[in-house]
Structure formats: structure tokens, C-alpha cells
Coordinates of C-alpha atoms in Angstrom, one line a residue:
M1 CA 61.9 -21.6 -47.4
F2 CA 63.6 -24.9 -46.6
A3 CA 63.2 -24.4 -42.9
H4 CA 59.5 -23.7 -43.3
K5 CA 59.0 -26.8 -45.5
R6 CA 60.9 -28.9 -43.0
F7 CA 58.7 -27.6 -40.2
W8 CA 55.6 -28.9 -41.9
Q9 CA 57.2 -32.2 -42.7
V10 CA 57.9 -32.8 -39.1
A11 CA 54.5 -31.5 -38.1
A12 CA 52.8 -33.9 -40.5
G13 CA 54.8 -36.8 -39.0
L14 CA 53.8 -35.8 -35.5
V15 CA 50.1 -35.5 -36.5
L16 CA 50.1 -39.1 -37.9
L17 CA 51.7 -40.4 -34.7
L18 CA 49.2 -38.5 -32.6
A19 CA 46.3 -39.7 -34.7
G20 CA 47.3 -43.3 -34.1
A21 CA 47.8 -42.6 -30.4
I22 CA 44.3 -41.2 -29.8
G23 CA 42.6 -43.6 -32.2
L24 CA 41.4 -41.2 -34.9
V25 CA 42.3 -43.8 -37.6
A26 CA 39.5 -46.0 -36.4
K27 CA 38.2 -49.3 -37.6
E28 CA 35.0 -49.7 -39.4
D29 CA 32.2 -50.3 -36.9
D30 CA 29.9 -53.3 -36.9
G31 CA 27.0 -51.4 -38.4
G32 CA 28.9 -50.9 -41.7
M33 CA 29.7 -47.2 -41.1
P34 CA 33.3 -46.3 -42.1
P35 CA 35.5 -44.5 -39.6
L36 CA 34.4 -40.8 -39.9
T37 CA 37.9 -39.4 -39.9
G38 CA 39.9 -37.3 -42.3
S39 CA 42.4 -34.5 -42.7
W40 CA 42.1 -30.8 -42.3
T41 CA 44.1 -27.7 -43.2
L42 CA 43.6 -24.1 -42.1
E43 CA 45.2 -20.7 -42.6
L44 CA 44.5 -17.2 -41.5
S45 CA 42.4 -15.2 -43.9
A46 CA 44.2 -12.4 -45.7
D47 CA 41.0 -10.3 -45.8
D48 CA 39.8 -10.6 -42.2
P49 CA 42.1 -11.3 -39.2
A50 CA 39.2 -12.7 -37.3
K51 CA 38.6 -15.4 -39.9
V52 CA 40.3 -18.5 -41.3
N53 CA 40.2 -20.5 -44.5
V54 CA 39.5 -24.1 -43.6
N55 CA 39.5 -27.2 -45.8
M56 CA 38.4 -30.6 -44.6
Q57 CA 38.8 -33.8 -46.6
Y58 CA 37.3 -37.2 -46.2
R59 CA 38.0 -40.4 -48.2
G60 CA 36.1 -43.5 -47.1
T61 CA 35.4 -46.9 -48.4
R62 CA 33.5 -50.0 -47.2
R63 CA 34.6 -53.5 -48.0
D64 CA 31.4 -54.4 -49.7
G65 CA 31.4 -51.1 -51.7
G66 CA 28.3 -49.8 -50.1
W67 CA 29.9 -46.7 -48.7
S68 CA 32.6 -44.9 -50.7
G69 CA 33.6 -41.6 -52.1
F70 CA 35.6 -38.4 -51.5
S71 CA 34.4 -35.2 -49.8
N72 CA 36.1 -31.9 -49.8
W73 CA 34.7 -29.0 -47.8
G74 CA 36.3 -25.6 -48.0
R75 CA 35.0 -22.4 -46.5
T76 CA 36.0 -19.1 -44.7
M77 CA 34.8 -19.1 -41.1
P78 CA 35.3 -17.1 -37.9
L79 CA 38.3 -18.4 -36.0
A80 CA 36.1 -18.4 -32.9
S81 CA 34.0 -21.3 -34.4
F82 CA 37.0 -23.5 -33.7
Q83 CA 36.7 -24.0 -29.9
G84 CA 40.1 -24.4 -28.4
L85 CA 42.1 -23.0 -31.3
T86 CA 43.5 -19.5 -30.8
R87 CA 45.3 -16.8 -32.9
E88 CA 48.3 -17.1 -30.6
Q89 CA 48.6 -20.8 -31.5
L90 CA 48.4 -20.0 -35.2
D91 CA 51.0 -17.3 -34.8
S92 CA 53.4 -19.5 -32.9
Q93 CA 56.6 -21.1 -34.1
G94 CA 54.8 -24.4 -34.0
Q95 CA 52.8 -26.3 -31.4
H96 CA 50.3 -29.1 -31.0
V97 CA 46.6 -28.0 -31.1
T98 CA 43.2 -29.4 -30.6
F99 CA 39.7 -28.0 -31.3
Q100 CA 36.0 -28.7 -31.7
L101 CA 33.9 -27.4 -34.5
V102 CA 30.4 -27.9 -33.3
G103 CA 27.5 -28.3 -35.8
D104 CA 23.9 -29.4 -35.6
A105 CA 24.6 -32.6 -37.6
G106 CA 27.8 -33.4 -35.8
T107 CA 31.0 -32.2 -34.2
F108 CA 34.5 -32.3 -35.7
Q109 CA 37.1 -33.1 -33.1
G110 CA 40.4 -32.0 -34.6
E111 CA 44.0 -32.2 -33.6
G112 CA 47.2 -31.4 -35.3
W113 CA 50.0 -28.9 -35.6
A114 CA 49.8 -25.1 -35.9
G115 CA 52.3 -22.3 -36.5
H116 CA 53.3 -19.5 -38.9
G117 CA 49.6 -18.6 -39.6
Q118 CA 48.7 -22.2 -40.7
A119 CA 47.6 -25.5 -39.2
S120 CA 46.9 -29.0 -40.4
G121 CA 46.0 -32.4 -38.9
H122 CA 43.4 -35.0 -38.6
Y123 CA 39.8 -34.9 -37.3
Q124 CA 37.1 -37.3 -36.1
L125 CA 33.5 -36.5 -36.8
V126 CA 31.1 -37.4 -34.1
L127 CA 27.5 -37.5 -35.4
N128 CA 24.8 -35.9 -33.3
P129 CA 22.7 -38.7 -31.8
Q130 CA 19.7 -36.4 -31.4
F131 CA 19.8 -35.3 -35.1
N132 CA 17.1 -37.7 -36.4
A133 CA 14.7 -36.7 -33.7
E134 CA 15.1 -33.0 -34.4
M135 CA 14.7 -33.6 -38.2
K136 CA 11.5 -35.7 -37.6
R137 CA 10.2 -32.9 -35.5
R138 CA 10.5 -30.7 -38.6
G139 CA 8.7 -33.1 -40.8
F140 CA 11.5 -35.1 -42.3
G141 CA 11.7 -38.9 -42.5
E142 CA 14.5 -41.1 -41.3
V143 CA 17.9 -39.5 -42.0
T144 CA 20.5 -42.0 -43.0
P145 CA 24.0 -41.9 -41.4
R146 CA 25.4 -41.0 -44.8
Q147 CA 23.0 -38.1 -45.2
Q148 CA 23.8 -36.9 -41.7
F149 CA 27.5 -37.1 -42.5
Q150 CA 27.0 -35.1 -45.7
L151 CA 25.0 -32.5 -43.8
A152 CA 27.7 -32.3 -41.1
F153 CA 30.3 -31.7 -43.9
S154 CA 28.3 -28.7 -45.2
D155 CA 28.1 -27.1 -41.8
F156 CA 24.3 -27.7 -41.7
K157 CA 22.2 -25.7 -39.2
F158 CA 18.6 -26.5 -38.2
A159 CA 18.0 -22.8 -38.7
L160 CA 18.2 -23.3 -42.4
V161 CA 15.2 -25.6 -42.4
D162 CA 13.3 -23.3 -40.1
E163 CA 14.1 -20.3 -42.4
L164 CA 13.0 -22.1 -45.6
K165 CA 9.7 -23.0 -43.9
A166 CA 9.2 -19.5 -42.6
Q167 CA 9.8 -18.1 -46.2
G168 CA 7.2 -20.5 -47.6
Y169 CA 9.4 -22.8 -49.7
A170 CA 7.7 -25.9 -51.1
P171 CA 8.2 -29.2 -49.3
Y172 CA 11.5 -31.0 -50.1
D173 CA 13.2 -34.1 -48.9
T174 CA 16.5 -34.8 -47.1
D175 CA 18.4 -35.4 -50.4
A176 CA 17.4 -31.9 -51.5
L177 CA 18.6 -30.6 -48.2
V178 CA 21.9 -32.3 -48.8
R179 CA 22.2 -30.7 -52.2
L180 CA 21.6 -27.3 -50.7
G181 CA 24.4 -27.9 -48.3
T182 CA 26.9 -29.3 -50.8
H183 CA 26.2 -26.4 -53.1
G184 CA 26.9 -23.8 -50.4
V185 CA 23.3 -22.7 -49.6
T186 CA 23.4 -21.5 -46.0
V187 CA 20.8 -19.9 -43.7
D188 CA 22.7 -16.6 -44.1
Y189 CA 22.5 -16.9 -47.9
V190 CA 18.7 -17.6 -47.7
R191 CA 18.1 -14.6 -45.4
E192 CA 20.3 -12.2 -47.3
M193 CA 18.6 -13.2 -50.6
K194 CA 15.2 -12.5 -49.0
A195 CA 16.5 -9.1 -47.8
A196 CA 17.6 -8.4 -51.4
G197 CA 14.0 -9.1 -52.5
Y198 CA 14.3 -12.7 -53.7
T199 CA 12.4 -15.7 -52.4
F200 CA 12.1 -18.5 -54.9
R201 CA 9.7 -20.9 -53.2
D202 CA 11.5 -24.0 -54.5
V203 CA 14.9 -25.0 -53.2
G204 CA 16.0 -26.1 -56.7
T205 CA 16.0 -22.5 -58.0
L206 CA 17.8 -21.5 -54.8
T207 CA 20.5 -24.0 -55.4
K208 CA 20.8 -22.9 -59.1
M209 CA 21.2 -19.3 -58.1
R210 CA 24.0 -20.2 -55.6
D211 CA 25.7 -22.4 -58.2
H212 CA 25.8 -19.6 -60.7
G213 CA 27.3 -17.1 -58.3
V214 CA 24.2 -14.9 -57.9
T215 CA 24.9 -13.6 -54.4
P216 CA 23.2 -10.8 -52.4
R217 CA 26.3 -8.7 -53.0
Y218 CA 26.0 -9.2 -56.8
I219 CA 22.3 -8.2 -56.7
R220 CA 23.2 -5.0 -54.7
E221 CA 25.9 -4.1 -57.2
L222 CA 23.5 -4.4 -60.1
H223 CA 20.9 -2.4 -58.1
D224 CA 23.4 0.4 -57.4
A225 CA 24.2 0.4 -61.1
G226 CA 20.6 1.1 -61.9
Y227 CA 19.4 -2.5 -62.7
R228 CA 16.6 -3.2 -60.2
D229 CA 13.7 -5.6 -59.8
L230 CA 15.4 -8.1 -62.1
S231 CA 13.9 -11.6 -62.4
A232 CA 15.8 -14.7 -61.4
E233 CA 16.3 -15.5 -65.0
Q234 CA 17.8 -12.1 -65.7
L235 CA 20.1 -12.3 -62.8
L236 CA 21.3 -15.8 -63.9
R237 CA 21.8 -14.6 -67.5
A238 CA 23.7 -11.5 -66.5
R239 CA 26.0 -13.5 -64.1
D240 CA 26.6 -16.3 -66.6
H241 CA 27.6 -13.8 -69.3
G242 CA 30.1 -12.0 -67.0
V243 CA 28.2 -8.8 -66.5
T244 CA 29.6 -7.0 -63.5
A245 CA 28.9 -3.6 -61.9
R246 CA 32.4 -2.6 -62.9
F247 CA 31.8 -3.5 -66.5
I248 CA 28.5 -1.5 -66.5
S249 CA 30.3 1.5 -65.0
E250 CA 33.1 1.3 -67.6
L251 CA 30.5 1.3 -70.4
G252 CA 29.5 4.8 -69.4
S253 CA 32.3 5.9 -71.7
L254 CA 30.3 4.6 -74.7
G255 CA 27.7 7.4 -74.2
G256 CA 24.0 7.2 -74.8
G257 CA 22.8 6.9 -71.2
Q258 CA 21.9 3.7 -69.4
R259 CA 21.4 0.7 -71.5
S260 CA 19.0 -2.2 -71.1
L261 CA 20.4 -5.3 -69.4
E262 CA 20.2 -7.2 -72.7
E263 CA 22.3 -4.5 -74.4
V264 CA 24.9 -4.8 -71.7
I265 CA 25.0 -8.6 -72.1
R266 CA 25.3 -8.3 -75.8
L267 CA 28.2 -5.9 -75.5
R268 CA 29.9 -8.2 -73.0
D269 CA 29.4 -11.2 -75.3
H270 CA 31.0 -9.5 -78.2
G271 CA 34.0 -8.3 -76.3
V272 CA 33.1 -4.6 -76.4
S273 CA 35.0 -3.4 -73.3
A274 CA 35.6 0.1 -72.0
D275 CA 39.2 -0.1 -73.2
Y276 CA 38.0 -1.0 -76.7
V277 CA 35.5 1.9 -76.8
A278 CA 38.3 4.3 -75.5
S279 CA 40.6 3.1 -78.4
L280 CA 37.8 4.0 -80.9
K281 CA 37.3 7.4 -79.3
Q282 CA 41.0 8.1 -79.3
A283 CA 40.9 7.3 -83.1
G284 CA 38.3 10.0 -83.5
Y285 CA 35.0 8.0 -83.4
T286 CA 32.7 9.4 -80.8
N287 CA 29.0 8.9 -79.9
I288 CA 29.2 5.3 -81.0
T289 CA 26.0 3.3 -80.8
V290 CA 25.8 -0.2 -79.4
E291 CA 25.2 -1.6 -82.8
E292 CA 28.2 0.1 -84.3
A293 CA 30.4 -1.0 -81.4
V294 CA 29.3 -4.6 -81.7
R295 CA 29.7 -4.6 -85.5
V296 CA 33.2 -3.2 -85.7
R297 CA 34.3 -5.4 -82.8
D298 CA 32.9 -8.5 -84.5
H299 CA 34.8 -7.6 -87.7
G300 CA 38.1 -7.2 -85.9
V301 CA 38.4 -3.4 -86.3
T302 CA 40.6 -2.3 -83.5
G303 CA 42.0 1.1 -82.5
E304 CA 45.4 -0.1 -83.6
F305 CA 44.0 -1.0 -87.1
I306 CA 42.3 2.3 -87.5
S307 CA 45.5 4.2 -86.5
S308 CA 47.6 2.2 -88.9
M309 CA 45.2 2.9 -91.8
R310 CA 45.3 6.6 -90.9
D311 CA 49.1 6.6 -91.0
A312 CA 48.8 5.0 -94.4
G313 CA 46.6 8.0 -95.5
Y314 CA 43.1 6.8 -95.0
K315 CA 40.7 8.5 -92.6
L316 CA 37.5 6.7 -93.2
P317 CA 34.0 6.1 -91.6
L318 CA 33.8 3.0 -89.4
E319 CA 31.9 1.1 -92.1
E320 CA 34.7 1.6 -94.5
M321 CA 37.2 0.4 -91.9
V322 CA 35.0 -2.7 -91.5
R323 CA 35.1 -3.3 -95.3
L324 CA 38.9 -3.0 -95.4
R325 CA 39.2 -5.4 -92.5
D326 CA 36.8 -7.9 -94.1
H327 CA 38.8 -7.9 -97.3
G328 CA 42.1 -8.4 -95.4
V329 CA 43.6 -5.1 -96.4
S330 CA 46.2 -4.0 -94.0
A331 CA 48.1 -0.7 -93.7
T332 CA 51.3 -2.5 -94.7
F333 CA 49.6 -3.8 -97.9
V334 CA 48.3 -0.3 -98.7
R335 CA 51.8 1.2 -98.3
E336 CA 53.4 -1.5 -100.4
V337 CA 50.9 -1.0 -103.3
K338 CA 51.4 2.7 -103.1
T339 CA 55.1 2.4 -103.6
V340 CA 54.4 0.8 -107.0
F341 CA 51.1 2.5 -107.9
P342 CA 51.1 5.9 -106.2
N343 CA 47.7 6.9 -107.6
A344 CA 46.0 3.6 -106.7
Q345 CA 42.6 4.2 -105.2
L346 CA 41.1 2.3 -102.2
E347 CA 38.9 0.3 -104.5
D348 CA 42.0 -0.7 -106.6
I349 CA 43.8 -1.9 -103.5
I350 CA 40.8 -3.9 -102.3
R351 CA 40.5 -5.5 -105.8
L352 CA 44.2 -6.5 -105.8
K353 CA 43.7 -8.2 -102.4
D354 CA 40.5 -9.9 -103.4
H355 CA 42.2 -11.4 -106.5
G356 CA 45.2 -12.6 -104.6
V357 CA 47.6 -10.2 -106.2
H358 CA 50.2 -9.9 -103.4
M359 CA 53.4 -7.8 -103.5
S360 CA 55.7 -10.6 -104.4
Y361 CA 53.5 -11.4 -107.4
I362 CA 53.5 -7.7 -108.4
S363 CA 57.3 -7.5 -108.1
E364 CA 57.9 -10.7 -110.2
I365 CA 55.5 -9.7 -113.0
R366 CA 56.8 -6.1 -113.2
T367 CA 60.4 -7.4 -113.3
H368 CA 59.5 -8.8 -116.8
F369 CA 56.8 -6.3 -117.7
P370 CA 57.6 -2.9 -116.0
Q371 CA 54.6 -1.3 -117.7
A372 CA 52.1 -3.7 -116.3
Q373 CA 49.2 -1.9 -114.7
L374 CA 46.8 -2.9 -112.0
D375 CA 44.3 -4.3 -114.5
D376 CA 47.0 -6.3 -116.2
L377 CA 48.1 -7.9 -112.9
V378 CA 44.6 -8.8 -111.9
R379 CA 43.9 -10.3 -115.3
A380 CA 47.1 -12.4 -115.3
R381 CA 46.4 -13.6 -111.8
D382 CA 42.8 -14.5 -112.7
H383 CA 44.0 -16.6 -115.6
G384 CA 46.4 -18.5 -113.5
V385 CA 49.6 -17.0 -114.9
S386 CA 52.3 -17.5 -112.3
A387 CA 55.6 -15.8 -112.1
E388 CA 57.3 -19.1 -113.1
F389 CA 55.0 -19.4 -116.2
V390 CA 56.1 -15.9 -117.2
R391 CA 59.7 -16.7 -116.8
R392 CA 59.3 -19.8 -118.9
F393 CA 57.5 -18.3 -121.9
K394 CA 58.5 -14.7 -121.9
D395 CA 60.9 -14.8 -124.9
G396 CA 59.7 -11.7 -126.7
R397 CA 56.0 -12.3 -125.9
S398 CA 53.8 -9.7 -124.4
L399 CA 51.8 -10.3 -121.2
D400 CA 48.6 -10.6 -123.3
E401 CA 50.3 -13.4 -125.4
I402 CA 51.4 -15.2 -122.3
I403 CA 47.9 -15.1 -120.9
R404 CA 46.6 -16.5 -124.1
L405 CA 49.1 -19.3 -123.9
K406 CA 47.9 -20.2 -120.5
D407 CA 44.3 -20.1 -121.6
R408 CA 45.1 -22.5 -124.4
G409 CA 46.3 -25.0 -121.9
V410 CA 50.0 -24.7 -122.6
E411 CA 51.9 -26.0 -119.6
M412 CA 55.5 -25.5 -118.6
Y413 CA 56.5 -29.2 -119.0

């Protein structure tokens, strides 16, 4: 671990020296543009040996404050996109590397150090001098250097503009195009969304869909799960509420056939998972409706709670389990009451709980009045008779007399 860390410390030092040597840390030009340089890191993708995860950072300021900000661009890309960088270099024990990442808005010229499946260094971004002419040919006005820089950072392709036009999207300006890029809308995304049956006509909706994680893959998963021809609003709602194909599949254990998307969303919102349904079934409750599942989950009735109540001697319908949970009656409380009042009914136990007659109170009062029954305990508690009050005024009095003393306003001191 130490040797690996030391390697990258040395590599970082060499990168800085090289950056200074080749002039990547440039001075601001006379036109007010900051030096378009920054740092990059890269590592081999664990999912695809032909791809890399790349991250590029830029932090620039201008003395008069006109140009400032921080950009961070991360993406998984084919290793082949980095001209001059090879898998052998990444797999090496460490060596200096250079590459070009060519885009329509500009080219990143990078150099640094690679080894052990990773690489890092500095880059210089060279903006494409023909970019404005190509954009004007496509109907756009003058693109500022800042906008071109932002488009270069989002790996902009002219093909994106051409594809949006071909699909009939409404006119939009360069700022909207920048937003598309910064939000990860690529030409591949637009084409794949169309193939999945979705063309939105305005780029704002397209950006929103991408922001919320509505991808062609997500649409296909819902389609395969039986949810087809969904509107953009339905897709957004399902995605925002965490509805996945896996969740839908797991809900099959609930029974009752395929549910509407709104039902699935409701179950997801209320925390009704496949595991939860399985726990209810294991407790003996089968063929549960959506309404029942939502209701018992909302009231905190779990499989564990049901099992504990059954161990305490109560096998009840779900509605009764809900009532017990609502009144705060636990299996422990039931067992404790039963040790004192073996014949106590469920209504009696709920009544004790509702009136705040807890086990320590029962024990204290019955220490002085062993014959006190459930009704006596509830009445004493309702009249504010505490165990301390009983101890103070017991002296030959009955529990009824002590209650009357309390009612008359007699205090302990």
C-alpha cells in the first residue's frame, strides 16, 4: 500500500515538472481568456476492459472576475478515444504518457503518468477554430469562447444538433445546448430514447428526463415488466419514487396479478417490499390486497410483531393486529399483564395501556392492595393516584378511600 502511494506521489511531482516544461500552465492571453488547462485522472473500468473511467477538472479565474468557476467532467469512455494512450501503458509499473482526446468543440492534449491500471496528469484544451462556422451553418448565432469551452467539456458532437433537428425538436439556443451537455444528454442518448419510443420535441423535457435517470435501459426494463406506452410524466414519477423492474418482480409474491403503475408507486412509497410481504405470509396472512399491505405497513405491523403476539397467545386478523399496534400493546406487555391477571381479555389489556397503567404501577398498587382488580387500577390511575400517594395515606384506608382523598385535593405535603 505504501509503495503504491509513494509511486503516485512521485508521479504527481513529475507531472507538475513536465507541465511547467511544456507550458501547460499558461498565462492568460490578451483576449481575456484564461489558460484552458486543468487536471485529469483515469482508471480502467471494472465492467468493461475496453473502457476507462475518466475525470477532468478545470478551475479558472480572470483578474477582473469576468471568467471564473469550476468544472468537473466524469464519464466512462472507450480507451480507444484517447489517442496515444494504450492498455499496456496503463498496465505498466509506471511511465510517462501523452494522449489526445479529440472532440468537435476542442481537443484535450493530455500528459501525465500511468501505471497499475490508473493514470493522472494535466491537460491543455485547444478549442476548434472552425467551431463557430460549423455552428452558424446549423443556424446558431455567435458561440462565445466560454460556451465552446463548456461544450468541449461535455464531449459535444455536431451529430447531437443534427439528430435533434432530424427528430423535429423545437428551436433552441446555444445556452440550451450547453445545458444538454452539462446534464449528460448525448447523441447516443437521444437516438436510444427515440428507439425506445420517446421523442419530446423540446430539449427542456429531454434534459429533465436525463436528470431524473430515465434512460433507455430503464424504459426497456419497465417494458419487459409489462408497463408499456408510458407517458414521460409516468416515467419520471416511477423513477423518482424508486420503482425498478426488480421491485416490480418481487411484488409478484403479493399475488393478485399485475398492478397498475400507480399501485406499484404507492406500495414503494409506503415501504411495502417483497421481504415485508413474505414476512406477512410466513405469519399466515396470504392473498393480501394492496390496501391491506399499505395499511398494516403504515401502522408498523411487522412479521416480527405478529409472531410475538402469536407467541403470547393471540392469533388475530390483520385489523386486530393494527389495533394492538396503534394502542402500543406489545407481546411483552401482554405476557406481563397475564402473569397478574391470567383471565384478562384483549380489551382489558388495551384498556390498561390506554389509561397508562403500566406494570410497575400495577406492582406498586397491588403490593398494598393485593385484591385490586383491573377496574380498580384503571380508576386509581384516572384519578391521579400515584404509588407514592398510596404509600403516604394507606394507614388502614381502602383504595376507594384513598381515591376520594385525592379527589378532595389532599396533597402529600
